PDB file of C-alpha atoms in Angstrom:
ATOM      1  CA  UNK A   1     104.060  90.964 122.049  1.00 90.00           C
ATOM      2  CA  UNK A   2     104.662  94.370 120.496  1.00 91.00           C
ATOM      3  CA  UNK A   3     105.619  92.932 117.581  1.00 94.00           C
ATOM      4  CA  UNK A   4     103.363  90.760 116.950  1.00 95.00           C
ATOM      5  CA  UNK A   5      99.783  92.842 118.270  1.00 95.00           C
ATOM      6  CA  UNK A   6     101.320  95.996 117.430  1.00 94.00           C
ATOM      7  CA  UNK A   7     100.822  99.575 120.054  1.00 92.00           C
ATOM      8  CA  UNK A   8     100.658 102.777 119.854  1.00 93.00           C
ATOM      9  CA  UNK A   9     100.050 105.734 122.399  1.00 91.00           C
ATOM     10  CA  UNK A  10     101.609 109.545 123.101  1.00 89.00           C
ATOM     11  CA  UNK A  11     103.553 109.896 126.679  1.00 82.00           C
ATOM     12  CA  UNK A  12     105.285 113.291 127.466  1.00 79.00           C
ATOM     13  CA  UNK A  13     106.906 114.699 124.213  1.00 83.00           C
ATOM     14  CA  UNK A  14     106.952 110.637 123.470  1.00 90.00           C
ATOM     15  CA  UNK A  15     104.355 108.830 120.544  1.00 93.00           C
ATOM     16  CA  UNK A  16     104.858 105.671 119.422  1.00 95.00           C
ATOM     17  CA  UNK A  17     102.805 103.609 116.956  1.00 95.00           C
ATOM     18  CA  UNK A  18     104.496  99.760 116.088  1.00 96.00           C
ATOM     19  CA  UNK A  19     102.340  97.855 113.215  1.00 95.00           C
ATOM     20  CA  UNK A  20     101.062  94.352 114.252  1.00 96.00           C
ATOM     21  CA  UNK A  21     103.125  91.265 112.152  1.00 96.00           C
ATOM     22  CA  UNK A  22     102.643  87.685 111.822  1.00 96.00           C
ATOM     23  CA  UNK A  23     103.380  85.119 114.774  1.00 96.00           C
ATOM     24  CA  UNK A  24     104.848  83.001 112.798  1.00 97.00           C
ATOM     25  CA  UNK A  25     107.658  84.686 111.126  1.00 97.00           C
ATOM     26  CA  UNK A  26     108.486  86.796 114.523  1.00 97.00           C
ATOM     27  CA  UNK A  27     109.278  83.249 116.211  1.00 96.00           C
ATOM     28  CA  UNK A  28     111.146  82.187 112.999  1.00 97.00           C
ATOM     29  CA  UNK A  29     113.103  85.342 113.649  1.00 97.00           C
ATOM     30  CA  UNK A  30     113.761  85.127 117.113  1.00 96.00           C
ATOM     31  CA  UNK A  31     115.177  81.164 116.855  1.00 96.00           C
ATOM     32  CA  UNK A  32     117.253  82.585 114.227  1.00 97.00           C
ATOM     33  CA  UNK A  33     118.414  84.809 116.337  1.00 97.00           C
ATOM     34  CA  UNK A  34     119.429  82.404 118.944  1.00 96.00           C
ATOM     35  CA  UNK A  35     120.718  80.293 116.458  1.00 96.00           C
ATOM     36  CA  UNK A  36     122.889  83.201 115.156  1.00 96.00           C
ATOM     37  CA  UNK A  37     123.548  86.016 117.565  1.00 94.00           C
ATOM     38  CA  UNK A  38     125.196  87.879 114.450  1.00 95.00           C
ATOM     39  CA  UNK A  39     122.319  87.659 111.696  1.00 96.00           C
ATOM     40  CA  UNK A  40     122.234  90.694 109.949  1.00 95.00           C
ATOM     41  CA  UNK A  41     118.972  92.807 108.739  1.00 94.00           C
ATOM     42  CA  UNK A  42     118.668  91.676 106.079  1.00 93.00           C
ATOM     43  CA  UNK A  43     118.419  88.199 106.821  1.00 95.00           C
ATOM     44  CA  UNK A  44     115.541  88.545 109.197  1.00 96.00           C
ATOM     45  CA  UNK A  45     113.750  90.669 106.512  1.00 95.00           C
ATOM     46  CA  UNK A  46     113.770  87.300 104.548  1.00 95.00           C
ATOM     47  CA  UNK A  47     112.015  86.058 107.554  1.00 97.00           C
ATOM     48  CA  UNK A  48     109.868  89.019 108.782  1.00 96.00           C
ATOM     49  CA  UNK A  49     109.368  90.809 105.173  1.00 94.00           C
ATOM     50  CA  UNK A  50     107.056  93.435 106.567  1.00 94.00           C
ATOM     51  CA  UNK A  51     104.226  93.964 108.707  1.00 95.00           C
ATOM     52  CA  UNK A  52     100.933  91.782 108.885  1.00 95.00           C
ATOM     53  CA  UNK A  53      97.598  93.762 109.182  1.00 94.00           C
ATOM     54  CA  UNK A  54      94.646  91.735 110.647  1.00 93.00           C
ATOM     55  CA  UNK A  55      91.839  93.506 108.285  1.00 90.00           C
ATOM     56  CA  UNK A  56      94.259  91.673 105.204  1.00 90.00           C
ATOM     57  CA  UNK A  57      95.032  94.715 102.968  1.00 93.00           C
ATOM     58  CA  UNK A  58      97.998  95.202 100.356  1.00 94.00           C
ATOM     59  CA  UNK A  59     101.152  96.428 101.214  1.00 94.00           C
ATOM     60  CA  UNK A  60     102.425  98.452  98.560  1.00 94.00           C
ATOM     61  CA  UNK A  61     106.155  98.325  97.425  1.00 90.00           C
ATOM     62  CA  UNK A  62     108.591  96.572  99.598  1.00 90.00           C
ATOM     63  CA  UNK A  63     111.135  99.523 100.263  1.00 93.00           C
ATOM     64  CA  UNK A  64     108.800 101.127 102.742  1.00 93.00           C
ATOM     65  CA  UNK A  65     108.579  98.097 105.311  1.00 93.00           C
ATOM     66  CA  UNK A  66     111.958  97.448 104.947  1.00 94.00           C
ATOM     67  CA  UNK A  67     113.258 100.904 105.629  1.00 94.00           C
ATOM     68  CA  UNK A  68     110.505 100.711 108.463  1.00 94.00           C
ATOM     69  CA  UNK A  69     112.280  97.616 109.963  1.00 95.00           C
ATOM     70  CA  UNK A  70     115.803  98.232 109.827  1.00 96.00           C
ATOM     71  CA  UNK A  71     115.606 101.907 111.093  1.00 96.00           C
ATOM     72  CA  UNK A  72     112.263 101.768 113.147  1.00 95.00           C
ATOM     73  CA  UNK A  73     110.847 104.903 111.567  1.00 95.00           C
ATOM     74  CA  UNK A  74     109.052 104.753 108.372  1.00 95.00           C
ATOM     75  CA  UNK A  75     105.696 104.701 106.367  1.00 95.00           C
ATOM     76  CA  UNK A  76     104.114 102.195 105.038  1.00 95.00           C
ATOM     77  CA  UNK A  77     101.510 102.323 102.247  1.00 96.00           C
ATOM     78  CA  UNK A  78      97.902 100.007 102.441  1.00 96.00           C
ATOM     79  CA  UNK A  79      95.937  99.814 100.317  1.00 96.00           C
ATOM     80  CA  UNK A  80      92.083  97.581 100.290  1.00 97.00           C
ATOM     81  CA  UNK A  81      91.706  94.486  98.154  1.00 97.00           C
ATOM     82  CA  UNK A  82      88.810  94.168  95.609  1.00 97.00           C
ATOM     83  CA  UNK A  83      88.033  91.595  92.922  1.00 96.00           C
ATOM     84  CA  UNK A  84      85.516  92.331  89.851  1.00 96.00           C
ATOM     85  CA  UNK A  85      82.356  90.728  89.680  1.00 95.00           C
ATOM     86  CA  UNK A  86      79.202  91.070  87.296  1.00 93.00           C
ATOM     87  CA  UNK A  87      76.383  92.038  89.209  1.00 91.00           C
ATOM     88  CA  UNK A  88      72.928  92.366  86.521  1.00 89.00           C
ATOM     89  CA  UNK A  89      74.468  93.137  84.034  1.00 89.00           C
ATOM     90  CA  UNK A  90      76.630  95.963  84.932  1.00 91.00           C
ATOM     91  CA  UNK A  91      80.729  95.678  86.063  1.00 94.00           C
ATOM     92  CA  UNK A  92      80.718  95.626  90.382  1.00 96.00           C
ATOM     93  CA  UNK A  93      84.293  96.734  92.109  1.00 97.00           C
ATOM     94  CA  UNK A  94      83.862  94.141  95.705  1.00 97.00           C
ATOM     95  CA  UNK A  95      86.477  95.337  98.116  1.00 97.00           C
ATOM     96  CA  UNK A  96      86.576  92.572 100.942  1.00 96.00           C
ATOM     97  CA  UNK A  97      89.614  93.260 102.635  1.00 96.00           C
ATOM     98  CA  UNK A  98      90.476  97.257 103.457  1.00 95.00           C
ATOM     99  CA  UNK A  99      93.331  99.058 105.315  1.00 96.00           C
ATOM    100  CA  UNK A 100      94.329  98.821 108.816  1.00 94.00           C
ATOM    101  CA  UNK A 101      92.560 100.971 111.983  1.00 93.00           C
ATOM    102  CA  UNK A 102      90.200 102.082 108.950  1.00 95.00           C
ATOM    103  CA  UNK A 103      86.642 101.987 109.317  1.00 93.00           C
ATOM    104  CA  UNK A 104      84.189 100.447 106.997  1.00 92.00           C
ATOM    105  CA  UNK A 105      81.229 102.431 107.922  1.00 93.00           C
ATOM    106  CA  UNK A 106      83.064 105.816 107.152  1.00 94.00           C
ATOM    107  CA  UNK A 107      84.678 104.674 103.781  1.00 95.00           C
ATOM    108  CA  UNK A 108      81.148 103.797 102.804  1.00 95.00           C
ATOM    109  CA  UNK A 109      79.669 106.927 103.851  1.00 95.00           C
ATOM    110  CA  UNK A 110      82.543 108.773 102.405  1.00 96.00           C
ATOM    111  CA  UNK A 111      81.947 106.800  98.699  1.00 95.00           C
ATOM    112  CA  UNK A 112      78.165 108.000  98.653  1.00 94.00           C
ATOM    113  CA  UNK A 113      79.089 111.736  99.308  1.00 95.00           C
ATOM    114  CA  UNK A 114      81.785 111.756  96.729  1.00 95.00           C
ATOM    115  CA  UNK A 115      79.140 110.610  94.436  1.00 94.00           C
ATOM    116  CA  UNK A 116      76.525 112.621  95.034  1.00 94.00           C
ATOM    117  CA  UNK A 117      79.388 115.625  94.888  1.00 94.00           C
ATOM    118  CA  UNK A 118      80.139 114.341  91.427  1.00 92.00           C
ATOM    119  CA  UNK A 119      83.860 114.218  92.723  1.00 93.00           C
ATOM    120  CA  UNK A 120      83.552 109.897  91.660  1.00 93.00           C
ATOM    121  CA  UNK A 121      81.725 109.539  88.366  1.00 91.00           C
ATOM    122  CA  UNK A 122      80.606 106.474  86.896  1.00 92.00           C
ATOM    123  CA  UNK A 123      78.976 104.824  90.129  1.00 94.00           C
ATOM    124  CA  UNK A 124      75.455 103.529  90.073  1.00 93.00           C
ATOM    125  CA  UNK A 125      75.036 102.119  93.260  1.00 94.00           C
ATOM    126  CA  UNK A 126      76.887 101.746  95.899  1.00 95.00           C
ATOM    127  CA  UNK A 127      76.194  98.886  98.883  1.00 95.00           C
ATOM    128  CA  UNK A 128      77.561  97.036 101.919  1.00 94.00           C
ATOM    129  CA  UNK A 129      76.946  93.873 102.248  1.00 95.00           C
ATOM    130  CA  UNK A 130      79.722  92.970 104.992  1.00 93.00           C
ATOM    131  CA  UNK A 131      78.269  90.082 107.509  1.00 92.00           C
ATOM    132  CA  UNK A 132      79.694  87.995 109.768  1.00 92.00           C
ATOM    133  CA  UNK A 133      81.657  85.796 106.997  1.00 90.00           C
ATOM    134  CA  UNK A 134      84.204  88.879 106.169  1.00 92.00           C
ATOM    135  CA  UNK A 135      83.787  92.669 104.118  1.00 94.00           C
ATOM    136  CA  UNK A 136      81.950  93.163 101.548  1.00 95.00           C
ATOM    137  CA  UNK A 137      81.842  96.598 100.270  1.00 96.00           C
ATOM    138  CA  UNK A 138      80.257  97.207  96.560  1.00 96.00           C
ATOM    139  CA  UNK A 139      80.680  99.740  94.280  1.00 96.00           C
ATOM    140  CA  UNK A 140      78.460  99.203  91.022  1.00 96.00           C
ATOM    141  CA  UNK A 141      79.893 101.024  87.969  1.00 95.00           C
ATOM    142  CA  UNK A 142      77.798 102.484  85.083  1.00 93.00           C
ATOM    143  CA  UNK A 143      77.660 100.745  81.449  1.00 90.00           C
ATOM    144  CA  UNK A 144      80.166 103.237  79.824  1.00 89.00           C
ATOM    145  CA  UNK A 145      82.539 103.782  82.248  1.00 91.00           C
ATOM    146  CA  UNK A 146      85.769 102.054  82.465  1.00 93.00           C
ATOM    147  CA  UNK A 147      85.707 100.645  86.354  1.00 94.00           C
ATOM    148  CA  UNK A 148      89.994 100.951  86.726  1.00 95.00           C
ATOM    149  CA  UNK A 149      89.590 105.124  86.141  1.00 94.00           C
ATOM    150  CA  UNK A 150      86.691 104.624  89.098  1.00 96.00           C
ATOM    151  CA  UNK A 151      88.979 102.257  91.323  1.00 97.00           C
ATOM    152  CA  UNK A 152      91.601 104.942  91.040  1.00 96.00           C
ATOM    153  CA  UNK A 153      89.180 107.501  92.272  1.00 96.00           C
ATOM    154  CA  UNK A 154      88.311 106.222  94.942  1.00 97.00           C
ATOM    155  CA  UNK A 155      92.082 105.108  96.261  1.00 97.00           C
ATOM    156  CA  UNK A 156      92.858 108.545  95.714  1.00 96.00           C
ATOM    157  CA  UNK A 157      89.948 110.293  97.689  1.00 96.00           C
ATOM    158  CA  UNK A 158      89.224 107.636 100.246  1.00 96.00           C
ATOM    159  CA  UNK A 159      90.659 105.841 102.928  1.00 96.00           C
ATOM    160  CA  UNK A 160      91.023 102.708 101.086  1.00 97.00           C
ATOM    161  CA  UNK A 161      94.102 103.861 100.685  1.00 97.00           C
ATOM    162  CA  UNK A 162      96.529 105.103 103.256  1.00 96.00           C
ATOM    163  CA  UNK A 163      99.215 105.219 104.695  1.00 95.00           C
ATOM    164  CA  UNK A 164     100.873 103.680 108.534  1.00 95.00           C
ATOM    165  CA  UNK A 165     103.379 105.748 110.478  1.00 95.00           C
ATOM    166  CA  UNK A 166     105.804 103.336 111.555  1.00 96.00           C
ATOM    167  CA  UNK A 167     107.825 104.879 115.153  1.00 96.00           C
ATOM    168  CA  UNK A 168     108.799 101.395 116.892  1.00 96.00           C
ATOM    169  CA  UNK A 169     109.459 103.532 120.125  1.00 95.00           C
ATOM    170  CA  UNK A 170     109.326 101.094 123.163  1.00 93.00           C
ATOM    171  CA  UNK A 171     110.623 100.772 126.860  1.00 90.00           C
ATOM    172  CA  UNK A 172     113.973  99.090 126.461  1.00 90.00           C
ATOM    173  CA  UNK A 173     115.112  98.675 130.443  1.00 86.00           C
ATOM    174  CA  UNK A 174     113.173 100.535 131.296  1.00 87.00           C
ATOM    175  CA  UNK A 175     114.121 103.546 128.813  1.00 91.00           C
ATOM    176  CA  UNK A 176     112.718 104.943 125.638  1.00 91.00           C
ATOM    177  CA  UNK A 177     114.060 103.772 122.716  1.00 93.00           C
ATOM    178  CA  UNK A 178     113.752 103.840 119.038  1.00 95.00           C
ATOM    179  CA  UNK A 179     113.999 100.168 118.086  1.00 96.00           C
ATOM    180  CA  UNK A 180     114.335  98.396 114.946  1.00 96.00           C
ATOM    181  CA  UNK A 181     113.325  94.643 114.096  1.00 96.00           C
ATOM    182  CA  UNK A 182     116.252  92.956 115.089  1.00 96.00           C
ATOM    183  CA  UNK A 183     116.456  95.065 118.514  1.00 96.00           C
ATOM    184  CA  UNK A 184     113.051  94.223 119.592  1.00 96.00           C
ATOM    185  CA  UNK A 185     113.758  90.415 119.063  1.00 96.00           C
ATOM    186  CA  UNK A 186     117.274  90.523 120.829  1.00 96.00           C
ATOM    187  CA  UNK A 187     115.362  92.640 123.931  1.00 94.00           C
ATOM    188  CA  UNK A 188     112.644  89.636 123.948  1.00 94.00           C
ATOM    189  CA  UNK A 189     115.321  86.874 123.289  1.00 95.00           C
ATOM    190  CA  UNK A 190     117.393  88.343 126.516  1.00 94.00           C
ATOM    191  CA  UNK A 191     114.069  88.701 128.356  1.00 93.00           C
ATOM    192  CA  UNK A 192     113.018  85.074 128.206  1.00 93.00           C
ATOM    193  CA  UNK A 193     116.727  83.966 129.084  1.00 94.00           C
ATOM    194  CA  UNK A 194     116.084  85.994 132.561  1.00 94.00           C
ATOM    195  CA  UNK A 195     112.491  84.533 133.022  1.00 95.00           C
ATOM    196  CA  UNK A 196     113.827  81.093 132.638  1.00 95.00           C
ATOM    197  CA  UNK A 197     117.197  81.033 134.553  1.00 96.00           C
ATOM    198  CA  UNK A 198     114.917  82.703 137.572  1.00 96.00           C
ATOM    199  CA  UNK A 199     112.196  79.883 137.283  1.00 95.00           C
ATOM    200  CA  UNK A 200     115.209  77.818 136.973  1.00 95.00           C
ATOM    201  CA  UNK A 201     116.805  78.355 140.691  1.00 95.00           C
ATOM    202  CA  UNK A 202     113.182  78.936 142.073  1.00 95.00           C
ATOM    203  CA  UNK A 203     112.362  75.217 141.337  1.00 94.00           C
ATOM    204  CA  UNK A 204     115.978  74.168 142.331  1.00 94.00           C
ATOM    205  CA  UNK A 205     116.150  76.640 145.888  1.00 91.00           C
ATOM    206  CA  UNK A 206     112.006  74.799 146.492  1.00 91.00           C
ATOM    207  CA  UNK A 207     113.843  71.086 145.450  1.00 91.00           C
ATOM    208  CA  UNK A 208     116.643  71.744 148.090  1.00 90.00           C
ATOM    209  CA  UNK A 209     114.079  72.796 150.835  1.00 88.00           C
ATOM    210  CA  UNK A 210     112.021  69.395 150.587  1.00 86.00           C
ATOM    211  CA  UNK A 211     115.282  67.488 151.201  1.00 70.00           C
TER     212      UNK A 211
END
C-alpha cells in the first residue's frame, strides 16, 4: 500500500515522504520475489523502474529513481508534459499533464505574474482551459519569439518543474526504518504469509469444532 499510494508525514525528529508507483509492476515485483527470494536490485528495477505519479508528468533521467530505490533516500526530478499546437495563427505551448502534489491554479497564477514582471518574455496570452476530460494549461507565444527559449523559462521559474524528496521511512515491526524497494516488498511478502497461515488454522480450529 505504501508503495503503491505513496505517504508522507513528520513524527518526532521522524519525516518520511514515499512516491506513489504503479500496481502493476509492484505485484510483478513481489511474485518475483517469491519466486526468487535472492533477486537482486537491480532486477526488480527492470520491473519497478521508478516511481508512477498520478497527475502523469516526466521523470527526468533514470539515475535519480534508481538511486531512490535501492538506497531509499533520493530526489527525483518532474517535470510537466506539453505538446505544440497552432492556436490563430500564433505558436501555443499546451501543458496537459504537470508535476506531482503541484497545483494548477498556482502555476497559472504564477505564469501571469512572471509576465507581467517581464521575468517570461514572449507570452501573449496565457489561459486554462482544464475541464473534467484532463489539464489543459496554455501558454500563447508571440510571432517572433522562439517558444523552446519560453518553455525553458518557465521550467526554470515555475513549478512545472520540480523536484520529489524521496525518504522511504516506514514502520518495519513496528520500528522506524529506512527502507529500500526490495525491503518494502519482502516486509509485505512476509506480511501476507502471516495473514494467510492465521486465516489458515482459523478456518481449520472452526472445521474441527463442527465435527
Amino acid at each position: 500500500n505504501l508503495l503503491v499510494n505513496g505517504g508522507g508525514g513528520i513524527a518526532v525528529g521522524m519525516a518520511t515522504n514515499i512516491p506513489p508507483h504503479n500496481l502493476s509492476e509492484v505485484i510483478d515485483a513481489a511474485t518475483a520475489l517469491i519466486d526468487n527470494p535472492d533477486i537482486s536490485d537491480l532486477d526488480l528495477l527492470d520491473i519497478v523502474p521508478g516511481p508512477d505519479f498520478p497527475t502523469g508528468c516526466e521523470i527526468l533521467g533514470k539515475t535519480a529513481a534508481r538511486m531512490a530505490l535501492t538506497t531509499g533516500r533520493g530526489s527525483v526530478v518532474t517535470r510537466a508534459r506539453y505538446k505544440m499546437e497552432t492556436i490563430r495563427g500564433r505558436e501555443a505551448i499546451v501543458f496537459y499533464e504537470v508535476p506531482y502534489q503541484v497545483n494548477k491554479a498556482s502555476v497559472y497564477e504564477r505564469i501571469g505574474e512572471l509576465v507581467r514582471e517581464k521575468k517570461v518574455e514572449g507570452v501573449a496570452e496565457v489561459r486554462d482551459e482544464s475541464n473534467r476530460l484532463g489539464i489543459r494549461l496554455v501558454v500563447e507565444v508571440k510571432r517572433d519569439v522562439v517558444a523552446d527559449v519560453v518553455i525553458n523559462q518557465l521550467y526554470r521559474f515555475t513549478q512545472l518543474q520540480t523536484s520529489f524528496g524521496v525518504n522511504m521511512l516506514a514502520l518495519n515491526g513496528g520500528r522506524p526504518e529506512l527502507m529500500n524497494l526490495k525491503q518494502m516488498i519482502a516486509a509485505f511478502v512476509m506480511f501476507r504469509e502471516e495473514v494467510v497461515t492465521r486465516r489458515t488454522r482459523y478456518e481449520l480450529d472452526k472445521a474441527r469444532e463442527r465435527g
